[in-house]
CSV table of N, CA and C and ligand atoms in Angstrom, one decimal:
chain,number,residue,atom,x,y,z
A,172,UNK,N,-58.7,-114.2,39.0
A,172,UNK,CA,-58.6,-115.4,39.9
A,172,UNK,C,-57.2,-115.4,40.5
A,173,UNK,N,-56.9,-115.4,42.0
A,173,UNK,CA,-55.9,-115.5,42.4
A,173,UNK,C,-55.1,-117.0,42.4
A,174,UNK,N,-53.5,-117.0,41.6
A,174,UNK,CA,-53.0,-118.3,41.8
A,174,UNK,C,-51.7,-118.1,42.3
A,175,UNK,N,-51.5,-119.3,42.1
A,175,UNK,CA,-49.7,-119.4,42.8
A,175,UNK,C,-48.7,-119.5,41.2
A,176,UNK,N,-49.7,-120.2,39.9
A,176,UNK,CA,-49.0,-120.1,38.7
A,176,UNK,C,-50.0,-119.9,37.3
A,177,UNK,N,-49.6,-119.2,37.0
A,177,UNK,CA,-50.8,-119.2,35.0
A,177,UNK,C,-49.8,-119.4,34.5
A,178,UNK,N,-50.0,-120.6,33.8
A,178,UNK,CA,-49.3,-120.9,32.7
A,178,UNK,C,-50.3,-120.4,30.7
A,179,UNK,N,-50.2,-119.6,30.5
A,179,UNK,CA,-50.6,-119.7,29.0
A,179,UNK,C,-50.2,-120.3,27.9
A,180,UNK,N,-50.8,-121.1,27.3
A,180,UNK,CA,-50.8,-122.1,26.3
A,180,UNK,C,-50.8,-122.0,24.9
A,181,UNK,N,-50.4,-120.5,24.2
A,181,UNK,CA,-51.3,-119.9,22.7
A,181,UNK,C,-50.9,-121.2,21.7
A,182,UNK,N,-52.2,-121.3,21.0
A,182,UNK,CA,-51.7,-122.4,19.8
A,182,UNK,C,-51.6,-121.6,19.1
A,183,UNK,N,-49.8,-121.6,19.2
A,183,UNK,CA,-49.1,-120.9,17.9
A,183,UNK,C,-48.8,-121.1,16.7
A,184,UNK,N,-48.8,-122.8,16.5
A,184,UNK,CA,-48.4,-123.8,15.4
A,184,UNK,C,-49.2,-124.9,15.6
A,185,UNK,N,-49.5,-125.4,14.2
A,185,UNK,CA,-50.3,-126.6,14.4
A,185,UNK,C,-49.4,-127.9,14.3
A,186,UNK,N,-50.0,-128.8,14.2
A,186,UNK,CA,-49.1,-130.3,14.5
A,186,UNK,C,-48.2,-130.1,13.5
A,187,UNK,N,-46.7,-130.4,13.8
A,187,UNK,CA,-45.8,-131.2,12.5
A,187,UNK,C,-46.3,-131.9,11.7
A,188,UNK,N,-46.8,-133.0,11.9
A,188,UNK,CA,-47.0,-133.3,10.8
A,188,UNK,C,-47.9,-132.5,9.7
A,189,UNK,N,-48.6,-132.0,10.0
A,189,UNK,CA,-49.5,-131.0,9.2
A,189,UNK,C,-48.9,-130.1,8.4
A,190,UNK,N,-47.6,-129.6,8.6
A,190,UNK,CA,-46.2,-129.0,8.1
A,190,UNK,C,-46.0,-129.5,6.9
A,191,UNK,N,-45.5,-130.8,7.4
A,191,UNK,CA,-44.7,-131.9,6.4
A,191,UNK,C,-46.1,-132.4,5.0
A,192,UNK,N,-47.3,-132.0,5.4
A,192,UNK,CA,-48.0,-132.1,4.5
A,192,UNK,C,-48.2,-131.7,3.3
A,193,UNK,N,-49.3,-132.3,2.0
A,193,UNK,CA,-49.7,-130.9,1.3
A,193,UNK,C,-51.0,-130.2,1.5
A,194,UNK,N,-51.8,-130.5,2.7
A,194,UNK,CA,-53.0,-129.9,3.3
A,194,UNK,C,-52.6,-128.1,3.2
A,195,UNK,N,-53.9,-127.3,2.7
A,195,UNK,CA,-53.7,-126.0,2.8
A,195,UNK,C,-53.8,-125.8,4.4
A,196,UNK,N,-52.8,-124.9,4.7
A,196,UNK,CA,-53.1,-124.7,6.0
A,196,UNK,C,-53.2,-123.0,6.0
A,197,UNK,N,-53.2,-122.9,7.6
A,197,UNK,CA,-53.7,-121.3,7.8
A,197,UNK,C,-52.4,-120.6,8.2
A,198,UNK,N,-51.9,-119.4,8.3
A,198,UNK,CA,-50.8,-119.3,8.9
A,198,UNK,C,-50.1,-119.1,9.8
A,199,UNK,N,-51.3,-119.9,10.9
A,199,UNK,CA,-50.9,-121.1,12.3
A,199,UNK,C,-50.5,-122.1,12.0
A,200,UNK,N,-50.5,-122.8,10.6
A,200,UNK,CA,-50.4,-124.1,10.3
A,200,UNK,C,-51.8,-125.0,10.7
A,201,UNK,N,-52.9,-124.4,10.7
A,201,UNK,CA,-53.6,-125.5,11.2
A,201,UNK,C,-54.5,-126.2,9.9
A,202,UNK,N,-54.9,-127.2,9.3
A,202,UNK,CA,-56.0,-126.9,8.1
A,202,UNK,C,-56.8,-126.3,8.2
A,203,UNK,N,-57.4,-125.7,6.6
A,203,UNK,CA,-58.2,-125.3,6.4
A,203,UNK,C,-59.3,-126.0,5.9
A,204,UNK,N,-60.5,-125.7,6.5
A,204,UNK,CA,-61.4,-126.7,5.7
A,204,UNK,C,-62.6,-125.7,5.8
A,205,UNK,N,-63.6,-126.2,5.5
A,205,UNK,CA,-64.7,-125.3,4.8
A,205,UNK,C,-66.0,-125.5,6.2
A,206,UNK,N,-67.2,-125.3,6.8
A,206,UNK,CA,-68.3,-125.6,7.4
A,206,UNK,C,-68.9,-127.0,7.5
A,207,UNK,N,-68.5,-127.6,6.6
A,207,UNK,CA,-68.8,-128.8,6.4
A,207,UNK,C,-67.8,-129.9,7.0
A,208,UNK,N,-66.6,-129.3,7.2
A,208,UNK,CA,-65.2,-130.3,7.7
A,208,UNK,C,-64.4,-130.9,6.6
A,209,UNK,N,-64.7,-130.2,5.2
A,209,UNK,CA,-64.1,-130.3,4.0
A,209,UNK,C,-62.7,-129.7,3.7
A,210,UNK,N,-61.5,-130.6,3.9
A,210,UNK,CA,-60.5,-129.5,3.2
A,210,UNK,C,-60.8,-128.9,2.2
A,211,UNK,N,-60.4,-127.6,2.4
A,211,UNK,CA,-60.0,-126.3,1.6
A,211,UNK,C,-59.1,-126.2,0.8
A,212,UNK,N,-59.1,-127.3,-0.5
A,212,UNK,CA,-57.8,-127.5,-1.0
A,212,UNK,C,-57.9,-128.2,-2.1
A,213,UNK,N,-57.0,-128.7,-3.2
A,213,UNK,CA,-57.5,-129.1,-4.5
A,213,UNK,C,-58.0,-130.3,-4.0
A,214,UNK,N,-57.3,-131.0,-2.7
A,214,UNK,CA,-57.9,-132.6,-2.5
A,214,UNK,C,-59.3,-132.7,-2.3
A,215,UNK,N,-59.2,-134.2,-3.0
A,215,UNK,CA,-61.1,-134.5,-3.1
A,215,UNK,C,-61.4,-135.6,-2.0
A,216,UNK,N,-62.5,-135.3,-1.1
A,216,UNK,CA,-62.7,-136.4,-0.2
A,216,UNK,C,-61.7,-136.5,0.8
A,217,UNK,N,-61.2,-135.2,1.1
A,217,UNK,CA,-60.5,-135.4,2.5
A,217,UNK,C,-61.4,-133.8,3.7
A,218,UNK,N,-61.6,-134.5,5.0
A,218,UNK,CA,-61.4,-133.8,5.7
A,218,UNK,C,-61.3,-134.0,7.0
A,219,UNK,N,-61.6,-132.8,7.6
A,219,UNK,CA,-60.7,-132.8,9.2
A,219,UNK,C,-61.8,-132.3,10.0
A,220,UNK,N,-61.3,-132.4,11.2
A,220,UNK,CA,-61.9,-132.1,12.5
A,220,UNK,C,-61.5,-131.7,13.7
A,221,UNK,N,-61.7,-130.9,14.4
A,221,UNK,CA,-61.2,-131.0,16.5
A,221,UNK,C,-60.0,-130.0,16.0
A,222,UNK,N,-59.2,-129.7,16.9
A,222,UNK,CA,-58.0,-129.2,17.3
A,222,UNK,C,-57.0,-129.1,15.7
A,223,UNK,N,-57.0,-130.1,15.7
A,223,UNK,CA,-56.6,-129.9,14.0
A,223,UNK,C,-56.8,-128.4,12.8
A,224,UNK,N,-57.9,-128.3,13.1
A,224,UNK,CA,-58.5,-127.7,11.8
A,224,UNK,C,-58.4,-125.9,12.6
A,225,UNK,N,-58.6,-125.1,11.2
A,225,UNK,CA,-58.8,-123.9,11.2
A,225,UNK,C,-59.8,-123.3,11.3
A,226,UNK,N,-60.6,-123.0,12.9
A,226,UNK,CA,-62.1,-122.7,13.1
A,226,UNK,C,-62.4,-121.3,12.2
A,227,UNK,N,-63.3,-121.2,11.9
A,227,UNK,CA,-64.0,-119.9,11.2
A,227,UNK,C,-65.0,-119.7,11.9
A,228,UNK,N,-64.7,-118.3,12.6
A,228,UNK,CA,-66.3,-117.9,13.7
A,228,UNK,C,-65.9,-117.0,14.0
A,229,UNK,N,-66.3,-116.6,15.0
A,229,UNK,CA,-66.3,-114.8,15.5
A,229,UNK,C,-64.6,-115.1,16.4
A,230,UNK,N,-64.5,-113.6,16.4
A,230,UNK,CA,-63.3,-114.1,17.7
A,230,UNK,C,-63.1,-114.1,18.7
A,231,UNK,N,-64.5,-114.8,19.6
A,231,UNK,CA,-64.2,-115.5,20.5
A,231,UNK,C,-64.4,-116.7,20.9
A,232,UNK,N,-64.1,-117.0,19.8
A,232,UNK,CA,-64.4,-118.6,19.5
A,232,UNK,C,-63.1,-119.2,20.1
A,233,UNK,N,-63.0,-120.4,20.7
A,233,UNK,CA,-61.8,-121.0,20.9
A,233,UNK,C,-62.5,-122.4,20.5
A,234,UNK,N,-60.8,-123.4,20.7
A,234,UNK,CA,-61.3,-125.0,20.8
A,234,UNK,C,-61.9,-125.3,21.6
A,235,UNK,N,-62.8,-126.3,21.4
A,235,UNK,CA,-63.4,-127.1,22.3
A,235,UNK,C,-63.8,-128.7,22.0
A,236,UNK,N,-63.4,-129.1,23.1
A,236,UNK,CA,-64.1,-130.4,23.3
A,236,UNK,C,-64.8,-130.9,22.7
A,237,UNK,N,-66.5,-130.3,22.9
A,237,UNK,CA,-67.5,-130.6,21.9
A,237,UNK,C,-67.8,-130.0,20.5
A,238,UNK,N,-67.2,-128.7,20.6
A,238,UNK,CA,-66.7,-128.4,19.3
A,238,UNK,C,-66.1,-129.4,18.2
A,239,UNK,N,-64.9,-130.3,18.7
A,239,UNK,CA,-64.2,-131.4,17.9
A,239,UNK,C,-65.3,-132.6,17.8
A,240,UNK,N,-65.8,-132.8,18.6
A,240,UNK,CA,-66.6,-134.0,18.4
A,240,UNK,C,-68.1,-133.5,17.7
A,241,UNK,N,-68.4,-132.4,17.5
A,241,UNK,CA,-69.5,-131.9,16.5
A,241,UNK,C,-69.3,-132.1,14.9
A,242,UNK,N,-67.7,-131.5,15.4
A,242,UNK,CA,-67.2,-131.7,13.8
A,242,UNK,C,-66.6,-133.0,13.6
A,243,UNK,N,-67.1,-133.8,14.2
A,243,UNK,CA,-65.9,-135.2,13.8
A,243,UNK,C,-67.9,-135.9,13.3
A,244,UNK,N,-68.7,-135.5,14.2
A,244,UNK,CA,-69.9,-136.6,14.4
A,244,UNK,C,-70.3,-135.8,12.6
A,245,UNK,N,-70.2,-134.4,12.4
A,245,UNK,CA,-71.0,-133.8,10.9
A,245,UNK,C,-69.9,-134.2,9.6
A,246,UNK,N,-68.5,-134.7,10.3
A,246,UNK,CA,-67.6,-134.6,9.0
A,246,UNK,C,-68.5,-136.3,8.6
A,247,UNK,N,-68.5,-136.8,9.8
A,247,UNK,CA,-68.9,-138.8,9.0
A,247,UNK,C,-70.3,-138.8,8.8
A,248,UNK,N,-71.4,-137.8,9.4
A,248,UNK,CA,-72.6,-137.7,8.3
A,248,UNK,C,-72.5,-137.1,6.9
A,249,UNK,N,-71.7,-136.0,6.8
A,249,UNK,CA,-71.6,-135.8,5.3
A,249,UNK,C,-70.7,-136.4,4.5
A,250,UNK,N,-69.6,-137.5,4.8
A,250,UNK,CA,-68.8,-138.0,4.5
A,250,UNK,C,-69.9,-139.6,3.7
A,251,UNK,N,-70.8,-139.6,4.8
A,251,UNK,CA,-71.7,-141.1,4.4
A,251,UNK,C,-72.5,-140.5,3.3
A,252,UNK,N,-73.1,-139.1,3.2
A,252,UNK,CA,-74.1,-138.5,2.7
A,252,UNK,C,-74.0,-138.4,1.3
A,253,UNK,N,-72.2,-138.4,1.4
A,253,UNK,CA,-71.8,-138.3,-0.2
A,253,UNK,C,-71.5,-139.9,-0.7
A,254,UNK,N,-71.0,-140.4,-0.5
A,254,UNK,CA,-71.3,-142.2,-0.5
A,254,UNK,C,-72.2,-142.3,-1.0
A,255,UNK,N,-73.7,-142.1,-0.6
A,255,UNK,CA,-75.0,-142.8,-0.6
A,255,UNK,C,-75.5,-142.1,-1.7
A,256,UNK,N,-74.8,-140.7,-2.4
A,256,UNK,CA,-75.4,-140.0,-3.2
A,256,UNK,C,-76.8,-138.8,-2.3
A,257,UNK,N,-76.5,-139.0,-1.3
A,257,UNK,CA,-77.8,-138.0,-0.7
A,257,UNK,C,-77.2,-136.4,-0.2
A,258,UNK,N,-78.2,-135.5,-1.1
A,258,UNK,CA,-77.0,-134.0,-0.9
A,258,UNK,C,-76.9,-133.7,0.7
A,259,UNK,N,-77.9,-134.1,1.5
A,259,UNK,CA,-77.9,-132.8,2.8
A,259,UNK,C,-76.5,-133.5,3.2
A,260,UNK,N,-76.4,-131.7,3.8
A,260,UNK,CA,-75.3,-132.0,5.0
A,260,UNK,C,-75.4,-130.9,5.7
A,261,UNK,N,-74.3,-131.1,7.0
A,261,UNK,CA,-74.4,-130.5,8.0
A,261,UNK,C,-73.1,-129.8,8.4
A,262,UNK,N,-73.5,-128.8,9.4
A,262,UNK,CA,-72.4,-127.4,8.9
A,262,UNK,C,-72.0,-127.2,11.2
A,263,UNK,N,-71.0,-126.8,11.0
A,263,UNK,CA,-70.5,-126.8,12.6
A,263,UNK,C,-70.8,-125.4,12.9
A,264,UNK,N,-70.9,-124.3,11.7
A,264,UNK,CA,-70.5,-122.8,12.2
A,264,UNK,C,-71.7,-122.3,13.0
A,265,UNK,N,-73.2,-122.8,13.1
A,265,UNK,CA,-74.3,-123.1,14.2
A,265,UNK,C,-74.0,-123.0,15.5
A,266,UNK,N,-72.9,-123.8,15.8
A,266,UNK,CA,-73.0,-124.5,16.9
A,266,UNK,C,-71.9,-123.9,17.9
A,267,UNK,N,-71.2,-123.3,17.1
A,267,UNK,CA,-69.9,-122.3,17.9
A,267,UNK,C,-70.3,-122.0,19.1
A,268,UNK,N,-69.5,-122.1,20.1
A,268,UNK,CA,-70.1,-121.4,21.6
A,268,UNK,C,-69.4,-121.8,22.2
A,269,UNK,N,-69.2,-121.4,23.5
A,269,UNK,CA,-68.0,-122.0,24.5
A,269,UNK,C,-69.2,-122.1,25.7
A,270,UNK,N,-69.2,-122.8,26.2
A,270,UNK,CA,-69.7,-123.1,27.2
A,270,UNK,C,-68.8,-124.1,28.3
A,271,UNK,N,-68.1,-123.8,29.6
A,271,UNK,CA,-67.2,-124.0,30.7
A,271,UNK,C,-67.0,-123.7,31.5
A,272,UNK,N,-67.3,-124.5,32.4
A,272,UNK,CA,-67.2,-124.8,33.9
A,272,UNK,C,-65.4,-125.1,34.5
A,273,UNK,N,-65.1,-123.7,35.0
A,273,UNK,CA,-63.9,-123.7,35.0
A,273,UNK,C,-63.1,-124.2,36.8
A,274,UNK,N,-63.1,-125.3,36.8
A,274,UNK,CA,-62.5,-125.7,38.5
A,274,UNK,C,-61.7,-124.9,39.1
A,275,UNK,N,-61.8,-124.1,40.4
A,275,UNK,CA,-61.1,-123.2,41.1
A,275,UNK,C,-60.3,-123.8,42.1
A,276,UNK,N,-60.7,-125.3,42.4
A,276,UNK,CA,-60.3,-126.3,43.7
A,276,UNK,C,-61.5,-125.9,45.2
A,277,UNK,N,-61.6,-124.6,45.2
A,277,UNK,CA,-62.9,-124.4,46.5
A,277,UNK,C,-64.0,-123.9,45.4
A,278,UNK,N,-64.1,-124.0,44.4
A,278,UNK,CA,-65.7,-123.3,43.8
A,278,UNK,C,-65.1,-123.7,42.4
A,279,UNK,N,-66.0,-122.9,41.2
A,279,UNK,CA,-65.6,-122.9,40.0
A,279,UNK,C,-66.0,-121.4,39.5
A,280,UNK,N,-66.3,-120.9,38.2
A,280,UNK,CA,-66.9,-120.3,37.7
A,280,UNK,C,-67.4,-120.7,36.1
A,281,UNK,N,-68.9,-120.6,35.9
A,281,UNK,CA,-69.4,-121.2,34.8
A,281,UNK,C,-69.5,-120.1,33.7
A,282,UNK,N,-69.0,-119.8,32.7
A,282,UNK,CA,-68.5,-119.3,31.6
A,282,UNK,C,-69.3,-119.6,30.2
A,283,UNK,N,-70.3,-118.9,29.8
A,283,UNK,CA,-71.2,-119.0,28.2
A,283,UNK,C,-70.7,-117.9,27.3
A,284,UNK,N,-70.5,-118.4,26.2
A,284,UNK,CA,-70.5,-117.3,25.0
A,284,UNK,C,-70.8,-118.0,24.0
A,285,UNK,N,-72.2,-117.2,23.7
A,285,UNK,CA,-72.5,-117.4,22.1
A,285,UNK,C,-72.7,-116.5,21.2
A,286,UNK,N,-73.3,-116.4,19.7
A,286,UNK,CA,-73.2,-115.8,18.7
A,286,UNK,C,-74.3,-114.5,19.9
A,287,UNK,N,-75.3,-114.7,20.4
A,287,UNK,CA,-75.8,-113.5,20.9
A,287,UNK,C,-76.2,-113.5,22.7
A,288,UNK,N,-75.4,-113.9,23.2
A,288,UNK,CA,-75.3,-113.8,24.7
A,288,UNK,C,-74.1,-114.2,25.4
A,289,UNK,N,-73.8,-113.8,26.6
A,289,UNK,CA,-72.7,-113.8,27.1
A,289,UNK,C,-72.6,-113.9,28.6
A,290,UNK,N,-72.4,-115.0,29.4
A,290,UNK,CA,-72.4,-115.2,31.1
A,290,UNK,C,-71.0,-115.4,31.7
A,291,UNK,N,-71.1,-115.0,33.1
A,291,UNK,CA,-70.1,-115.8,33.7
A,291,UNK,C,-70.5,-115.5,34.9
A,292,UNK,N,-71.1,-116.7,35.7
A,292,UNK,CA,-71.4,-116.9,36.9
A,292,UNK,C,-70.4,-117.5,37.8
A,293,UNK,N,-70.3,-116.9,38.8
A,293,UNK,CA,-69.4,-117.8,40.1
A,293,UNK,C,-70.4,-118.7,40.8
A,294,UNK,N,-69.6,-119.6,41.3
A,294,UNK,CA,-70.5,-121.0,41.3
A,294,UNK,C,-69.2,-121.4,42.6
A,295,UNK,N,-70.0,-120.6,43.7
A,295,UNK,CA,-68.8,-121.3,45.2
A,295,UNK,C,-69.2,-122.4,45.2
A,296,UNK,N,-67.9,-123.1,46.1
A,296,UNK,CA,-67.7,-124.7,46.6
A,296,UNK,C,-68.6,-125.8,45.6
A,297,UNK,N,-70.0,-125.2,45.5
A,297,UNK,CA,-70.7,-126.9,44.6
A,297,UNK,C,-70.5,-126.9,43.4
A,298,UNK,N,-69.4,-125.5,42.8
A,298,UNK,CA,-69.3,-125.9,41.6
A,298,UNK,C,-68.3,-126.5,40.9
A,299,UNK,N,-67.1,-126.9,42.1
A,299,UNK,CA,-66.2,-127.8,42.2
A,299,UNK,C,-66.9,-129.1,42.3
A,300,UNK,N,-67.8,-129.7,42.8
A,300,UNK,CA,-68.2,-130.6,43.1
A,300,UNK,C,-68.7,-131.5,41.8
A,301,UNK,N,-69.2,-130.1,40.8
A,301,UNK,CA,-70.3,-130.3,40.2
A,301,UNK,C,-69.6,-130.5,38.7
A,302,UNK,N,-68.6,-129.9,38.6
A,302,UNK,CA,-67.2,-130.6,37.9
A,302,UNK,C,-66.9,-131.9,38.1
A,303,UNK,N,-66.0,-132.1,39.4
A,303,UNK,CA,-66.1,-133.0,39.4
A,303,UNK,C,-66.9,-134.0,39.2
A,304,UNK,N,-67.5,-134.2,39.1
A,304,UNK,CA,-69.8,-134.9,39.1
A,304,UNK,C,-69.4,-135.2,37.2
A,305,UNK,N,-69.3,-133.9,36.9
A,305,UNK,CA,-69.3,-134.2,35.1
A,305,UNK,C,-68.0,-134.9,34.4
A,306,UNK,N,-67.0,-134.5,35.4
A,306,UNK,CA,-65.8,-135.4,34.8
A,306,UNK,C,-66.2,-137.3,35.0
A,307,UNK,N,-66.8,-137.6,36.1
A,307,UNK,CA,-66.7,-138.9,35.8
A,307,UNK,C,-68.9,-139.3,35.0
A,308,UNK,N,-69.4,-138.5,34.9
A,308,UNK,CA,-70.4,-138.7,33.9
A,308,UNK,C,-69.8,-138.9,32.3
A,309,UNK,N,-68.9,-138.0,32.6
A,309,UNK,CA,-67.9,-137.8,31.0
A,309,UNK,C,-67.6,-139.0,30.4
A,310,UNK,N,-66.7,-139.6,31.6
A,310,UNK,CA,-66.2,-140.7,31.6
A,310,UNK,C,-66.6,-142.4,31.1
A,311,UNK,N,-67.9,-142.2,32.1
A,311,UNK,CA,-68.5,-143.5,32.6
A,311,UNK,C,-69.7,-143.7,31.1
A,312,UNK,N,-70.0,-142.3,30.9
A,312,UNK,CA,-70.7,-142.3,29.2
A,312,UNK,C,-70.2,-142.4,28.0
A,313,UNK,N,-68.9,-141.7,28.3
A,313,UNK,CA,-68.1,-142.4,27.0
A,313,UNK,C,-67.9,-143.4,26.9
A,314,UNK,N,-67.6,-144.5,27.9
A,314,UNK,CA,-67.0,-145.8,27.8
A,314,UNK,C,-68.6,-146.5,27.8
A,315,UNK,N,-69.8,-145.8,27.5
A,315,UNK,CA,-71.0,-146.7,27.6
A,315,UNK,C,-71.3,-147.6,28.8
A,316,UNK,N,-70.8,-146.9,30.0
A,316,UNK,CA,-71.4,-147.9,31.4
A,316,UNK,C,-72.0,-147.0,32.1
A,317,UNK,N,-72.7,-145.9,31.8
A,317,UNK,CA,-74.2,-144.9,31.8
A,317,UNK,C,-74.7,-144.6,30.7
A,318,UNK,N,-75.8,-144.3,30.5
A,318,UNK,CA,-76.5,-143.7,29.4
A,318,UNK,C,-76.0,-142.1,29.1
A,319,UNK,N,-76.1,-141.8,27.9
A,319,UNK,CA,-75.8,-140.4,27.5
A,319,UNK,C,-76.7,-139.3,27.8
A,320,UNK,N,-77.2,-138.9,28.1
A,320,UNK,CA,-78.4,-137.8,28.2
A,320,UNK,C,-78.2,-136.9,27.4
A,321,UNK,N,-79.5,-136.8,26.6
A,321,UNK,CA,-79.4,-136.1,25.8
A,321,UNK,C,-78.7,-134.4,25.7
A,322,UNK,N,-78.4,-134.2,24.6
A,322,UNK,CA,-77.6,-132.7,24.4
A,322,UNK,C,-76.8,-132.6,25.6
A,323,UNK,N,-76.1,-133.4,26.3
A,323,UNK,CA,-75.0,-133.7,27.3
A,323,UNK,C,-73.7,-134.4,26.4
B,435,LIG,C1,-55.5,-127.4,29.5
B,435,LIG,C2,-56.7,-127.6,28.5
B,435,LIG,C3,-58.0,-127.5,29.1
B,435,LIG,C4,-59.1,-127.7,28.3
B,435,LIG,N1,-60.3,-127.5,28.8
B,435,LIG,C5,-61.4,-127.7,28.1
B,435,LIG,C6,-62.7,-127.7,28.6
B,435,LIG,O1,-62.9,-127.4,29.8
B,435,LIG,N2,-63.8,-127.9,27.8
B,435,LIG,C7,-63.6,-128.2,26.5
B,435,LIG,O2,-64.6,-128.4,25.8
B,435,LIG,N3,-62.4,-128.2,25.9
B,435,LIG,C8,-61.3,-128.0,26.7
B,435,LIG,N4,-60.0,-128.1,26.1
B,435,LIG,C9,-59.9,-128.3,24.7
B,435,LIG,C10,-60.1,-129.8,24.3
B,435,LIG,O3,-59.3,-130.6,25.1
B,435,LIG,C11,-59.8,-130.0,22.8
B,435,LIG,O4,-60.5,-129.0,22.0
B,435,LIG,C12,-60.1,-131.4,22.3
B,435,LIG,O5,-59.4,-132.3,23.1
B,435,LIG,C13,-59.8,-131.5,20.8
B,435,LIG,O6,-60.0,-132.9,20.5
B,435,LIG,P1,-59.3,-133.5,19.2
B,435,LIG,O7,-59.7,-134.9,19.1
B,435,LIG,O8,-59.4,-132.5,18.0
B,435,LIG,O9,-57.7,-133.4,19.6
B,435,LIG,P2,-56.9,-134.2,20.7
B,435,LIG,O10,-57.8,-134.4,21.9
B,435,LIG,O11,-55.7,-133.4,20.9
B,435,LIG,O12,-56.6,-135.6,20.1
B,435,LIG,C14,-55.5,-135.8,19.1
B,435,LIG,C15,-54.9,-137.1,19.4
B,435,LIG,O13,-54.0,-137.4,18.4
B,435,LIG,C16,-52.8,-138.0,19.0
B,435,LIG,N5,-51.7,-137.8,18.1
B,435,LIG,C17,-50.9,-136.7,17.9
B,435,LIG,N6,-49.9,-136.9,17.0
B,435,LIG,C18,-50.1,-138.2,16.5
B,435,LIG,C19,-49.5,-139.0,15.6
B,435,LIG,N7,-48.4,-138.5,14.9
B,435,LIG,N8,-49.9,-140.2,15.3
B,435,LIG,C20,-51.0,-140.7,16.0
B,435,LIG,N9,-51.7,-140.0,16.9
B,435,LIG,C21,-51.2,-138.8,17.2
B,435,LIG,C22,-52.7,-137.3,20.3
B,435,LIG,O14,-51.9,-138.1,21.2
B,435,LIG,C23,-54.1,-137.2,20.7
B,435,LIG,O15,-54.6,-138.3,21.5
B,435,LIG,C24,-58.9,-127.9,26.9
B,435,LIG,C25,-57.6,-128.1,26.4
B,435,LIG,C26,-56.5,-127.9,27.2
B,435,LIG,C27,-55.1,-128.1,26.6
């Protein structure tokens, strides 16, 4: 992609505070936790989620968005699961995939990788639009003044 700047961003280190902790971490500093969003560590009944944590997947897995919110919505089902005494629980390493719609300013390009396929389509001018379009669906659905559609 031609620009005027790339900036790269490697998460090299995870939060300070995470430092100053006694959470096991990884030797990014990020925690470690298990499929379930369980710390990895002698603590009982703690765990993490999103950006925070130490993903376990293939390598090309990065963070993401719904990534963190898969694992924040499975850490408080199995979090309640154990409360209530009920074993099931639910595991994030399924769900790995990057799926991104990347804004160019005149187009975008739309970007998939999963455990067994791999795209990247250019998507001129409507798929600037079409970003845009999802940024304020994003929006207007989180704050509950649209409905969510499903698997959106
Ligand atoms: C430039 C960029 C582009 C991205 N693009 C995409 C994309 O297109 N699609 C996608 O899915 N993901 C994208 N991501 C990744 C996505 O933003 C993250 O994976 C996601 O926000 C992680 O959510 P989180 O809740 O784990 O962490 P965060 O969203 O980082 O939330 C952590 C919160 O904790 C707060 N906090 C920090 N320290 C303290 C403290 N000491 N006390 C209290 N609060 C504190 C922070 O202010 C922040 O609000 C992008 C990330 C970046 C940086």
């Amino acid at each position: 992609m031609e620009s005027d700047l790339i900036i790269f961003t490697p998460s090299g280190t995870g939060h300070p505070v995470l430092q100053d902790s006694d959470l096991p971490l990884s030797v990014d500093n990020n925690v470690l936790v298990d499929g379930y969003c369980r710390v990895n560590g002698p603590q009982k009944n703690v765990y993490a989620a999103g950006d925070v944590t130490r993903l376990e997947g293939p390598k090309w897995i990065a963070k993401q968005g719904h990534i963190a919110e898969i694992m924040a919505k499975y850490a408080v089902y199995n979090i309640n699961n154990a409360i209530i005494g009920n074993p099931k629980r639910k595991g994030y390493p399924n769900h790995l995939n990057i799926v991104c719609v990347m804004d160019a300013g005149n187009g975008a390009i739309f970007t998939l990788r999963k455990w067994n396929k791999e795209k990247i389509i250019p998507m001129p001018t409507f798929g600037h639009w079409i970003k845009k379009a999802w940024g304020h669906y994003w929006k207007l659905s989180k704050l509950k003044k649209v409905p969510r559609i499903p698997g959106m």
